[in-house]
Coordinates of C-alpha atoms in Angstrom, one line a residue:
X1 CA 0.0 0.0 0.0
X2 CA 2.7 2.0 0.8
X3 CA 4.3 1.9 -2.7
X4 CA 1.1 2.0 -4.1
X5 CA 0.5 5.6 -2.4
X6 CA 4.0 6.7 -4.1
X7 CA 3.0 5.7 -7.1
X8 CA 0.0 8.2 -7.0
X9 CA 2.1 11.1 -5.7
X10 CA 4.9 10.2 -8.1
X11 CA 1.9 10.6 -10.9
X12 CA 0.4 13.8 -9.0
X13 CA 4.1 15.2 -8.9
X14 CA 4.2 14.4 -13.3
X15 CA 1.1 15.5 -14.1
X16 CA 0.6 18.8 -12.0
X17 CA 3.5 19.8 -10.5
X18 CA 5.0 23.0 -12.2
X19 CA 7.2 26.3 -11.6
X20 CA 4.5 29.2 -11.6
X21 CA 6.5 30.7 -14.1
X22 CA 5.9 28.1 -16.7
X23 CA 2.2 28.4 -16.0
X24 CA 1.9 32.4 -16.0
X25 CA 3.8 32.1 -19.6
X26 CA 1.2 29.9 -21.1
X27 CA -1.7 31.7 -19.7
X28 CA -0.3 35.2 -20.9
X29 CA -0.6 33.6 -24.5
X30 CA -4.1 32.6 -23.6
X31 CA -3.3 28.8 -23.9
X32 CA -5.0 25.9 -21.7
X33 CA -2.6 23.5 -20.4
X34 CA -2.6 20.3 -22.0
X35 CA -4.4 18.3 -19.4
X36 CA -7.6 20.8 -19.5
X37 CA -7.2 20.2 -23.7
X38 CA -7.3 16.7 -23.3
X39 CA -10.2 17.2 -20.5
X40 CA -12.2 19.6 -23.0
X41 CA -11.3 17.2 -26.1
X42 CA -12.8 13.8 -24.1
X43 CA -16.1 12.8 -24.0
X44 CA -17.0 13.6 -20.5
X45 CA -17.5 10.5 -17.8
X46 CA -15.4 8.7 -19.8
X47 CA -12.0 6.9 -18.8
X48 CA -8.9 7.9 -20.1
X49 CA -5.9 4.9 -19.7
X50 CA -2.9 7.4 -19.7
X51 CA 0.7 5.4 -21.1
X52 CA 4.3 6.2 -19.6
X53 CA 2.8 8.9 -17.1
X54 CA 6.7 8.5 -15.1
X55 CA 8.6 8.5 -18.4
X56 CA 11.9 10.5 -17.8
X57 CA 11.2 10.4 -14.0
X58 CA 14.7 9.2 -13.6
X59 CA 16.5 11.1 -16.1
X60 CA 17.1 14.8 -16.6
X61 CA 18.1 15.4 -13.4
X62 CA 13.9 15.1 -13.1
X63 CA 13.7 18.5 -14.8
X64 CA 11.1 16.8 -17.7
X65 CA 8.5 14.8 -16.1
X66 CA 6.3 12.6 -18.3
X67 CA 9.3 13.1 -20.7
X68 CA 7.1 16.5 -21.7
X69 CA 4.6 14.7 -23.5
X70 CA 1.1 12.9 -22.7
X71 CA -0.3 10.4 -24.4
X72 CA -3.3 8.0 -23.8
X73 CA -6.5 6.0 -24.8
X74 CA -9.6 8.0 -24.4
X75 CA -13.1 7.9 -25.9
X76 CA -13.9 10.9 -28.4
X77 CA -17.4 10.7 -30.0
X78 CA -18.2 7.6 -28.7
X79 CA -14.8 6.4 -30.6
X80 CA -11.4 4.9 -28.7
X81 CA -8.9 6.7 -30.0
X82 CA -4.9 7.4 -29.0
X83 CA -4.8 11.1 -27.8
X84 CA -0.6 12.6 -27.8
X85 CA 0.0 16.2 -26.7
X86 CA 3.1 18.0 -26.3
X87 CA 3.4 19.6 -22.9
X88 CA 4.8 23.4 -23.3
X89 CA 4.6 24.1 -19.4
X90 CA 7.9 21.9 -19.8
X91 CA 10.7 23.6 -21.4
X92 CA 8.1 24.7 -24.1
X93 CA 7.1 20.9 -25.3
X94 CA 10.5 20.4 -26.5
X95 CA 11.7 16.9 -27.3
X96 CA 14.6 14.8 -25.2
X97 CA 15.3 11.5 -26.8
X98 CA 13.0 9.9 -24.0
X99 CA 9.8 12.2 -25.5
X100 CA 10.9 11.2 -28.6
X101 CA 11.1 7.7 -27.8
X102 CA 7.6 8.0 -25.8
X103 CA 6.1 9.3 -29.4
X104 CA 7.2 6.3 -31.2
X105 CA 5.8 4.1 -28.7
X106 CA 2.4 6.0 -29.1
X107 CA 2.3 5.4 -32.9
X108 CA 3.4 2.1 -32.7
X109 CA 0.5 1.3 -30.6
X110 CA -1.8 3.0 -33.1
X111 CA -0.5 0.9 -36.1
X112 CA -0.4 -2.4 -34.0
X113 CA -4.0 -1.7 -32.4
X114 CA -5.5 0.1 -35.5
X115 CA -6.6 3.3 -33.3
X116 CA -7.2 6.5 -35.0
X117 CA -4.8 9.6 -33.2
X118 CA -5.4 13.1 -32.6
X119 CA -2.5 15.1 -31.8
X120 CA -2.6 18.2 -30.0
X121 CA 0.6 19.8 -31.2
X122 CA 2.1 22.4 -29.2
X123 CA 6.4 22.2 -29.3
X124 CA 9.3 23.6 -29.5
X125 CA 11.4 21.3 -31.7
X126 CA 14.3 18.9 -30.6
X127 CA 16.3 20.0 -27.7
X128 CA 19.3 20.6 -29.6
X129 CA 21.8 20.2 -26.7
X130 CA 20.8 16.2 -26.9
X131 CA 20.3 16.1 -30.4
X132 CA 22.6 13.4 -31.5
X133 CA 20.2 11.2 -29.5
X134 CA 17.6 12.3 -30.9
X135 CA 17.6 12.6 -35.0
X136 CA 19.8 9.9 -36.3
X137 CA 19.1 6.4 -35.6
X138 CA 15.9 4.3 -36.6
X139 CA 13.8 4.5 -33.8
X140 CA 14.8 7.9 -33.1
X141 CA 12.9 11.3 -34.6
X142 CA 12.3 10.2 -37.8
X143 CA 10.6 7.3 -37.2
X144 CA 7.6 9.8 -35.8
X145 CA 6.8 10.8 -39.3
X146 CA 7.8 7.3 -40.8
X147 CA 4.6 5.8 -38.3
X148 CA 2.5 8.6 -39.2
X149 CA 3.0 8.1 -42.8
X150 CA 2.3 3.8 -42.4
X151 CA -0.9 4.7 -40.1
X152 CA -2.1 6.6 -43.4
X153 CA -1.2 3.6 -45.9
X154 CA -3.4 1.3 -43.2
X155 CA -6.5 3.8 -43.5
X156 CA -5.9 4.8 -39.8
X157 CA -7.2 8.2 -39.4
X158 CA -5.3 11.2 -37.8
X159 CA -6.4 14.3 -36.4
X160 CA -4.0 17.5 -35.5
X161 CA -4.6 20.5 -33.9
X162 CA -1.5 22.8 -33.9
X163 CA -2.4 24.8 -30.2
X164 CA 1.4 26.2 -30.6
X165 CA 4.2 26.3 -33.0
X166 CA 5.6 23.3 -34.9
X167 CA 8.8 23.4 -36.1
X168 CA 11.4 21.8 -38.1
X169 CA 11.0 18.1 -38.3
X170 CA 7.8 18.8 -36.0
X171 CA 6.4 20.5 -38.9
X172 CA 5.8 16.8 -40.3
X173 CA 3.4 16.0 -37.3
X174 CA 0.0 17.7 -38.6
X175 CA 0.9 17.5 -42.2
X176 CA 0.8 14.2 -42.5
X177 CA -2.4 14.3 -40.6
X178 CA -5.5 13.3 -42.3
X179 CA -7.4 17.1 -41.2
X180 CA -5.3 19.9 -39.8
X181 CA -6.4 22.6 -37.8
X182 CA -5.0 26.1 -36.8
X183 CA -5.1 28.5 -33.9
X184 CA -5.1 31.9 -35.0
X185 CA -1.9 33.7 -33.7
X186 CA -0.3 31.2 -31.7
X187 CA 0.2 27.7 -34.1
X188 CA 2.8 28.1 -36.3
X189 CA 3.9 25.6 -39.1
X190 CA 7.6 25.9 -40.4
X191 CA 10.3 24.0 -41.8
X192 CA 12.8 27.1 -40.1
X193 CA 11.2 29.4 -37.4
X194 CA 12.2 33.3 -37.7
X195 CA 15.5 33.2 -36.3
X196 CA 16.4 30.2 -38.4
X197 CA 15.1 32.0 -42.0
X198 CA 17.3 35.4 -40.5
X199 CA 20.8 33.6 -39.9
X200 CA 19.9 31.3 -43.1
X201 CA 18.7 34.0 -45.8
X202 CA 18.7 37.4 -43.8
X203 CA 14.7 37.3 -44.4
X204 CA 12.7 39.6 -42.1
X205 CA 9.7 37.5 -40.9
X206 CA 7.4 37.2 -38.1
X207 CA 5.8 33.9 -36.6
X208 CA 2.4 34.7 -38.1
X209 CA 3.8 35.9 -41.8
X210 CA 6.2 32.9 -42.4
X211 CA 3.4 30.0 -41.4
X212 CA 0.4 31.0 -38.8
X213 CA -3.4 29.5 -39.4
X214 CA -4.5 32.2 -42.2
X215 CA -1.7 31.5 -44.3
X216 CA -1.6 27.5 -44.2
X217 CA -5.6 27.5 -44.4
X218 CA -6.1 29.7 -47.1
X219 CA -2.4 30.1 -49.3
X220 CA -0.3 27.1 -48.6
X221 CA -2.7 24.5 -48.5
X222 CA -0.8 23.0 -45.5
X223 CA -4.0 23.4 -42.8
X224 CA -7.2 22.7 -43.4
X225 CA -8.8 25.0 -40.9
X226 CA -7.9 27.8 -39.3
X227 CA -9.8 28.9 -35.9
X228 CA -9.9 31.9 -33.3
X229 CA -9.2 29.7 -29.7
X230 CA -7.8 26.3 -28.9
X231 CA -12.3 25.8 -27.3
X232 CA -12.7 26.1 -31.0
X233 CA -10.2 23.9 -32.3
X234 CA -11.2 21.0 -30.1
X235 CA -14.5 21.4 -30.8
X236 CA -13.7 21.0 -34.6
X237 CA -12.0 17.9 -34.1
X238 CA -14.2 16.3 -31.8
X239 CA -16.8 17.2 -34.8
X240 CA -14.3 15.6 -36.9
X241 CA -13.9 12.4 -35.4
X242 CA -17.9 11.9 -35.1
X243 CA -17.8 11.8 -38.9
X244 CA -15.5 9.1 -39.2
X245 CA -16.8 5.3 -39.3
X246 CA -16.9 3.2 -36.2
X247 CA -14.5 0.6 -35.1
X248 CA -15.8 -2.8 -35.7
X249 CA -13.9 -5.3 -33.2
X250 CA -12.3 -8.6 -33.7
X251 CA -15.2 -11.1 -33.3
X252 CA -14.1 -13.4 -29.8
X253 CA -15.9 -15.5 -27.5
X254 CA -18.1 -13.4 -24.9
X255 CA -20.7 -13.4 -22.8
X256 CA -22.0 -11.0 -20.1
X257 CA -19.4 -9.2 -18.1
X258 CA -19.6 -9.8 -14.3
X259 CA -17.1 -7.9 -11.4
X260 CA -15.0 -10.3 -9.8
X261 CA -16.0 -12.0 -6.8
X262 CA -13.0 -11.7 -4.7
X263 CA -12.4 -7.3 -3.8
X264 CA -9.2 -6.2 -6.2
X265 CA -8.2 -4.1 -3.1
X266 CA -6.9 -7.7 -1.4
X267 CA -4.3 -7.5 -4.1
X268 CA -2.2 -5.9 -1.9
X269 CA -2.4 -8.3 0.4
X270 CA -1.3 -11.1 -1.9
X271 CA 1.9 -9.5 -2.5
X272 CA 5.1 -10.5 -0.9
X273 CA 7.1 -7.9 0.9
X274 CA 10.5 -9.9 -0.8
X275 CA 10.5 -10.5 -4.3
X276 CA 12.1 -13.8 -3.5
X277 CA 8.9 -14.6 -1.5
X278 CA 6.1 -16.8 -3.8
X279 CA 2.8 -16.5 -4.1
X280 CA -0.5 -18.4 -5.6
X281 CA -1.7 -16.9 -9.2
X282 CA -4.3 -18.6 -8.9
X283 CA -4.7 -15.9 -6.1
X284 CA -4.5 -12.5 -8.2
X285 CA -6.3 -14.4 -11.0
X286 CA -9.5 -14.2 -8.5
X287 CA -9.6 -10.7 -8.4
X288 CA -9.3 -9.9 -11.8
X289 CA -11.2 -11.9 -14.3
X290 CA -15.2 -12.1 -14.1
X291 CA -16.9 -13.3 -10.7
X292 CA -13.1 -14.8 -9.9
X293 CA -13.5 -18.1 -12.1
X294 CA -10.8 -19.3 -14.0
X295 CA -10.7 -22.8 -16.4
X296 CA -7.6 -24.2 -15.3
X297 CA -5.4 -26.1 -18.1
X298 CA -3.1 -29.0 -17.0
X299 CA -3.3 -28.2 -13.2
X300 CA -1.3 -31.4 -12.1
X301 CA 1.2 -31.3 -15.0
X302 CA 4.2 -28.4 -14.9
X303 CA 2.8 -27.1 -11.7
X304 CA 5.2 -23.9 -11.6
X305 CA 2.9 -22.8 -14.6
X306 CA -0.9 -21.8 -14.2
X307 CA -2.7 -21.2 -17.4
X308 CA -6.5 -21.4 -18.5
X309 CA -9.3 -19.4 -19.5
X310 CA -10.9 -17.0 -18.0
X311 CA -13.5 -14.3 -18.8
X312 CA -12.5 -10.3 -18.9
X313 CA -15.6 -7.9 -19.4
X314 CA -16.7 -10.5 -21.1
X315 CA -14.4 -11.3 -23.5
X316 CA -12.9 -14.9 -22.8
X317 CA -8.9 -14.6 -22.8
X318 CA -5.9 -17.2 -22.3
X319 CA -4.1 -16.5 -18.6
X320 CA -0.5 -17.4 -18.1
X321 CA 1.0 -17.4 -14.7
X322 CA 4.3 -18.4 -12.7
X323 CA 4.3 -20.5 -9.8
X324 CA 7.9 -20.9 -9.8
X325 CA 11.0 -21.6 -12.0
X326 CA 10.2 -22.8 -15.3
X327 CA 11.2 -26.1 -15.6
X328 CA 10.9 -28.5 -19.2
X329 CA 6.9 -29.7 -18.2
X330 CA 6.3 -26.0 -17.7
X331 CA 7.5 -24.7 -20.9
X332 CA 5.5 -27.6 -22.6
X333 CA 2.5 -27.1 -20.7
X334 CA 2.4 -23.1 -21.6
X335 CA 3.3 -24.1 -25.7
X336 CA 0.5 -26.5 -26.0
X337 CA -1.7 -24.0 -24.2
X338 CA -0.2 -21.1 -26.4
X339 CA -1.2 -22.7 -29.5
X340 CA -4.7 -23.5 -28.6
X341 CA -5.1 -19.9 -27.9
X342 CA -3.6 -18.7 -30.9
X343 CA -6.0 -21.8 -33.0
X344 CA -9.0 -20.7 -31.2
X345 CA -8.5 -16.7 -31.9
X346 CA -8.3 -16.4 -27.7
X347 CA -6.4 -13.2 -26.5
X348 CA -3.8 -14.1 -23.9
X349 CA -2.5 -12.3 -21.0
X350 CA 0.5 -12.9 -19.3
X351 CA 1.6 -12.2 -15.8
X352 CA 5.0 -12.4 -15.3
X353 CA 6.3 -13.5 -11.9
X354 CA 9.6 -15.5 -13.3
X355 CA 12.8 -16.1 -12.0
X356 CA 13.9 -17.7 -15.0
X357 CA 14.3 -21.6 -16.6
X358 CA 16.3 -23.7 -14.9
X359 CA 19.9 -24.5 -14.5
X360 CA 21.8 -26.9 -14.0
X361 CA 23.5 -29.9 -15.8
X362 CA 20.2 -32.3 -15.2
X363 CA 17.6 -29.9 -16.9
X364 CA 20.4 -29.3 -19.7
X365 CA 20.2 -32.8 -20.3
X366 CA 16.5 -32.8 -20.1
X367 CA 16.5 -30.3 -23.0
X368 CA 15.8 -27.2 -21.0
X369 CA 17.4 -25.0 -23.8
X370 CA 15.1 -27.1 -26.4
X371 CA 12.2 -26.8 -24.8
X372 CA 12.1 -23.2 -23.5
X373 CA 12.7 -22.4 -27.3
X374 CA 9.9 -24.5 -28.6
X375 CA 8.0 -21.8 -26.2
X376 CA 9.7 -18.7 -27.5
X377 CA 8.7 -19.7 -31.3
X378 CA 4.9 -20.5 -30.7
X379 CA 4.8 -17.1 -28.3
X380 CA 6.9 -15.0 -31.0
X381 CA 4.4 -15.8 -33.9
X382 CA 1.0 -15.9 -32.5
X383 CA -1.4 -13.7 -34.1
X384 CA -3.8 -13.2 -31.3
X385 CA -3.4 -9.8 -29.3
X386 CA -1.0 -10.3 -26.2
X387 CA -0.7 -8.5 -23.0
X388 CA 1.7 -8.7 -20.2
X389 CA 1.4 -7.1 -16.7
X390 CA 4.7 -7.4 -14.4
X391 CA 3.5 -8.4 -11.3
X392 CA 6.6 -8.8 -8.9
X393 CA 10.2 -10.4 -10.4
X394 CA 11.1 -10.6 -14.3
X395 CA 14.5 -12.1 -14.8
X396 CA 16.2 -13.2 -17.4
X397 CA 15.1 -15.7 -20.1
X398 CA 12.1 -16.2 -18.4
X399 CA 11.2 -12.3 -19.1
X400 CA 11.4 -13.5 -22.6
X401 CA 8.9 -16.4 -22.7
X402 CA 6.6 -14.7 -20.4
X403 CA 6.3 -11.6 -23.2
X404 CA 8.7 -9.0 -22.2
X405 CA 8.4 -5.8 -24.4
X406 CA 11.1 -7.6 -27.3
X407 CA 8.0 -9.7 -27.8
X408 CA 5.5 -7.3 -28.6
X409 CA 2.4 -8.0 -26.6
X410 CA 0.0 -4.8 -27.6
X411 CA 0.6 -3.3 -24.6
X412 CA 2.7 -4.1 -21.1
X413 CA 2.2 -2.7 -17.7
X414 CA 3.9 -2.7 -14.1
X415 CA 3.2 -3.2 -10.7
X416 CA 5.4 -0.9 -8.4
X417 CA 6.5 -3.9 -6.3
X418 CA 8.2 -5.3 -9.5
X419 CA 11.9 -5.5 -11.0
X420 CA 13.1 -6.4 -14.3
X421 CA 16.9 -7.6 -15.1
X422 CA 18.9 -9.9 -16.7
X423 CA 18.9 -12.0 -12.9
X424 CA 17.8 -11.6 -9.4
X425 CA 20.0 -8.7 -7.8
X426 CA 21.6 -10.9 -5.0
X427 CA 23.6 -13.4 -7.6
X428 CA 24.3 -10.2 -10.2
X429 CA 25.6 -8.3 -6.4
X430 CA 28.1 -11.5 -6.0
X431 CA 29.0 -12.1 -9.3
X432 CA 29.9 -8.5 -10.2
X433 CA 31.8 -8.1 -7.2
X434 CA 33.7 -11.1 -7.2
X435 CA 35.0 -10.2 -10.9
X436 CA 35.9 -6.6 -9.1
X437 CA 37.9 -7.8 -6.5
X438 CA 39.3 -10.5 -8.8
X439 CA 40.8 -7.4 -10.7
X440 CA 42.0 -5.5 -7.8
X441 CA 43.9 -8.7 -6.7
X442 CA 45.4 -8.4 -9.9
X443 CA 46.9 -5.2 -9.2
X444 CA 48.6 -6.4 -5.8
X445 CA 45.5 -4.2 -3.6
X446 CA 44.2 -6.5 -0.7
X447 CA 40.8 -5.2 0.4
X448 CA 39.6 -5.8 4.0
X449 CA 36.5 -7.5 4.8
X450 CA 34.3 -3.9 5.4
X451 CA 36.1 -2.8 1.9
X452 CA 34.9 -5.7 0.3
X453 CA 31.7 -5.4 1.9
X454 CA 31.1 -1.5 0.5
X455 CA 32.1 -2.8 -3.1
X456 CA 29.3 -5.5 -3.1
X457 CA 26.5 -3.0 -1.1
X458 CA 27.6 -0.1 -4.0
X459 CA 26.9 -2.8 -6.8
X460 CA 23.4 -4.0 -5.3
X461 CA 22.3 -0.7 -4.8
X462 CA 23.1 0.5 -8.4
X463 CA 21.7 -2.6 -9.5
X464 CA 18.4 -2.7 -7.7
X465 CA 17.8 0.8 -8.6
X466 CA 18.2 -0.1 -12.2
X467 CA 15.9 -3.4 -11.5
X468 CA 12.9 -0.9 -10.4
X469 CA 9.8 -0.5 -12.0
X470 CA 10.4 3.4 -11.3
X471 CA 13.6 2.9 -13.6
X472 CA 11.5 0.9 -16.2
X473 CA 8.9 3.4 -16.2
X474 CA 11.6 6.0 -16.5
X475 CA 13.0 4.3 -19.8
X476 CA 10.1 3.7 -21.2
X477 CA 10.4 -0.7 -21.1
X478 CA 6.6 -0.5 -20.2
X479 CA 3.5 1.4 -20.7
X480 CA 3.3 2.6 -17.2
X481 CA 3.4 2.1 -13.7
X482 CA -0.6 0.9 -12.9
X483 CA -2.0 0.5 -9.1
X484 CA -2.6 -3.3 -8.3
X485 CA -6.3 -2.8 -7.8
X486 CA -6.6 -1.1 -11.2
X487 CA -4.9 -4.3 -13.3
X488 CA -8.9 -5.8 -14.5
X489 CA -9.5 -2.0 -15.3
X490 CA -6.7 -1.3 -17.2
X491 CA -6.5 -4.6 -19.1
X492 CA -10.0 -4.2 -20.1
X493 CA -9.3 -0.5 -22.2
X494 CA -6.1 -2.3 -23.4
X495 CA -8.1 -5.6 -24.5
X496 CA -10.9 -3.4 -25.7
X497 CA -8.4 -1.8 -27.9
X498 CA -6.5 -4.9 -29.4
X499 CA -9.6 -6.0 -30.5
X500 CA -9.8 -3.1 -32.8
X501 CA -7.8 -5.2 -35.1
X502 CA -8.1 -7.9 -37.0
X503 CA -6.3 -11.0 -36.2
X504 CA -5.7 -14.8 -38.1
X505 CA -5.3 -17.4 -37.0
X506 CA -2.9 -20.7 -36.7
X507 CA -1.2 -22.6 -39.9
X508 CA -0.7 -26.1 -38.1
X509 CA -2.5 -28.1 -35.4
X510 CA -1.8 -28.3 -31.9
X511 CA 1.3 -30.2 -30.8
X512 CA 1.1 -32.3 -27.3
X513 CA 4.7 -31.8 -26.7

């Protein structure tokens, strides 16, 4: 509970927290910040699943919470769609590589999910200080524009709203919008801003003559509408998006949704205190999926493995847990479970609690290796939507079978409670600092035992810190930090969404391996 109230102020402290200055600036230009747009642009009553709210909360010296940039699932019109805004009460919306890589991840959810996006586009450009991190490389900048540009090819609509100047590369984001609308006298749409055209051609130009609302909407071509406030402007493209067609969802299994049985609030009392601590599933299962029943597959085979079926607002989905290590039976239960899901067009949801396969010359000879593959292959290539919510320890390998991010469920989610590394941070903690004072020996320096003892607490401490789900968050290796008791909630906008596309199905029969 305790980390679950930190969570919230961590959020509060992202979302609201601001030097007056920055506020006073915005409201001299008469601009609403971007959480009243996003409020004004919603359709009211209506959830809004916010992605990556602590991005950059470790970075930056913490001087660019939520990375300067929101983005999220709301409901416009009656329509889901994938709302990004720039956030100018942060060093003017401009972009750090970790914004940057927060926008890719945004589009990339649109394309995989097939969700229209309306971008609310209010920023200042790349922060040039950073930009070697920020413009060259594949997933860097460009691929912004390159996602726009294959959400177009796949008939996914998109929406901008320039509330505030858009420049350079930026410039890209509402023209390859589907509509694009202007504010009079504050959006601005340039290739080179004034002081760029001045050092560059010695032109004399303001803001408004080189690229504001009248002269994209009605010479250029560039905007489609020009308005008088940013009230306006949202108004226009919530009309906008009431004209566009419905989603029709991937056809599933479902029923009538019913609340669980068991309260989500004794969640926190299912958690360990020590990540090395185990739990039941079975346990957190109960108080997510409808009136707490699950289908269990297998239950006396594999047994550090729980998988079945269970219902989620209705929608029937394919549940993968860890009891335990995975050991060979485990990895073949989960496979042959995988690829009944994937047969049967069954969304699947995993929820990671893995130390990792086993080790050890026995299970080697037991094909370990062999059979944890035969896993990864079936997971890799199923077509059905997956999602994954960390729920205490990801370690190595096992991070991989269980759907870490390199295996692309739709979308993935933390607990606060959980860490994420290549292994647990007590064998990392000895193994690091063995190799450290191997070296040292090396060198003729004999350390006591408290010297020796300060090397190995400075490497845990490093390492758990970068095990955290506040460090994940930070980086961006999830789609946010969620409150235990919110895990059905959130995995039912998520699920809701990854039904929006179209899925096949699988090429071969089931395999009892």
């Amino acid at each position: 509970m305790a980390l679950a109230e930190e969570l919230h102020a961590r959020e509060h402290a992202a979302r609201f927290e601001r030097p007056a200055r920055d506020i006073e600036r915005l409201r001299s230009q008469k601009k609403l910040l971007v959480r009243e747009r996003i409020e004004l642009l919603l359709d009211p009553g209506t959830p809004f699943l916010e992605l990556s709210t602590l991005a950059a909360c470790m970075a930056y010296d913490g001087i660019v919470p939520g990375a300067a940039f929101v983005s999220g699932i709301g409901i416009v019109m009656g329509r889901e769609v994938l709302v990004m805004a720039s956030d100018s009460s942060i060093k003017g919306g401009a972009w750090y590589p970790l914004t940057v890589k927060k926008m890719v991840r945004s589009l990339d959810i649109a394309i995989e999910n097939r969700i229209p996006v309306i971008h609310l586009v209010d920023a200042a450009g790349a922060f040039l200080p950073l930009q070697s991190d920020i413009f060259p490389d594949r997933y860097m900048g460009g691929r912004i524009f390159r996602n726009q540009c294959v959400l177009s090819a796949l008939g996914v609509r998109q929406v901008a709203l320039v509330l505030g100047h858009s420049t350079a590369g930026g410039a890209y984001v509402p023209t390859l919008c589907d509509y694009s609308i202007m504010v009079r006298g504050t959006g601005g749409v340039f290739l080179g801003g004034p002081p760029l055209v001045k050092a560059a051609t010695g032109e004399d130009v303001s803001a408004n003559e080189l690229g504001g609302a009248d002269v994209h909407s009605s010479v250029s071509g560039t905007a489609d509408y020009a308005v008088d406030t940013e009230q306006e402007g949202i108004a226009l493209a919530r009309e906008i998006v009431g004209t566009s067609p419905r989603q029709k969802k991937a056809e599933v299994d479902r029923r009538e949704s019913e609340e669980p049985y068991y309260d989500p609030e004794e969640l926190y009392g299912i958690i360990p205190d020590d990540i090395k601590k185990q739990f039941d599933m079975r346990e957190v299962f109960a108080r997510v999926f409808d009136a707490s029943l699950f289908h269990e597959f297998k239950p006396d085979y594999g047994t550090t493995a729980v998988c079945g079926f269970a219902y989620l607002y209705g929608w029937k989905v394919g549940v993968l847990g860890n009891n335990g290590v995975l050991f060979s039976d485990s990895a073949k239960k989960l496979t042959q479970f995988l690829q009944i899901c994937n047969r049967d067009r069954i969304p699947v949801i995993f929820f990671q609690n893995i130390t990792g396969f086993m080790v050890g010359r026995e299970y080697e000879h037991g094909g370990i290796t062999k059979d944890g593959a035969k896993m990864l292959m079936v997971q890799a290539n199923m077509d059905v939507p997956k999602l994954t919510i960390m729920t205490n320890g990801s370690f190595g390998a096992g991070n991989y079978a269980m759907c870490g991010r390199a295996y692309d469920p739709r979308f993935l989610f933390s607990w606060p409670n959980s860490q994420i590394s290549v292994m647990g941070m007590e064998q990392a903690g000895r193994t690091l600092a063995e190799i450290r004072l191997k070296a040292l020996a090396r060198e003729g320096k004999n350390l006591s035992e408290e010297e020796t003892q300060k090397i190995y607490e400075g490497i845990t401490n490093d390492y758990l810190e970068k095990s955290s789900a506040w460090y994940s968050t930070s980086e961006i290796w999830d789609d946010g930090v969620i409150d235990p008791k919110d895990t059905r909630k959130v995995l039912g906008i998520a699920l809701s969404v990854a039904l929006n596309r179209e899925f096949g199905q699988s090429f071969h029969g089931v395999l009892r391996i």
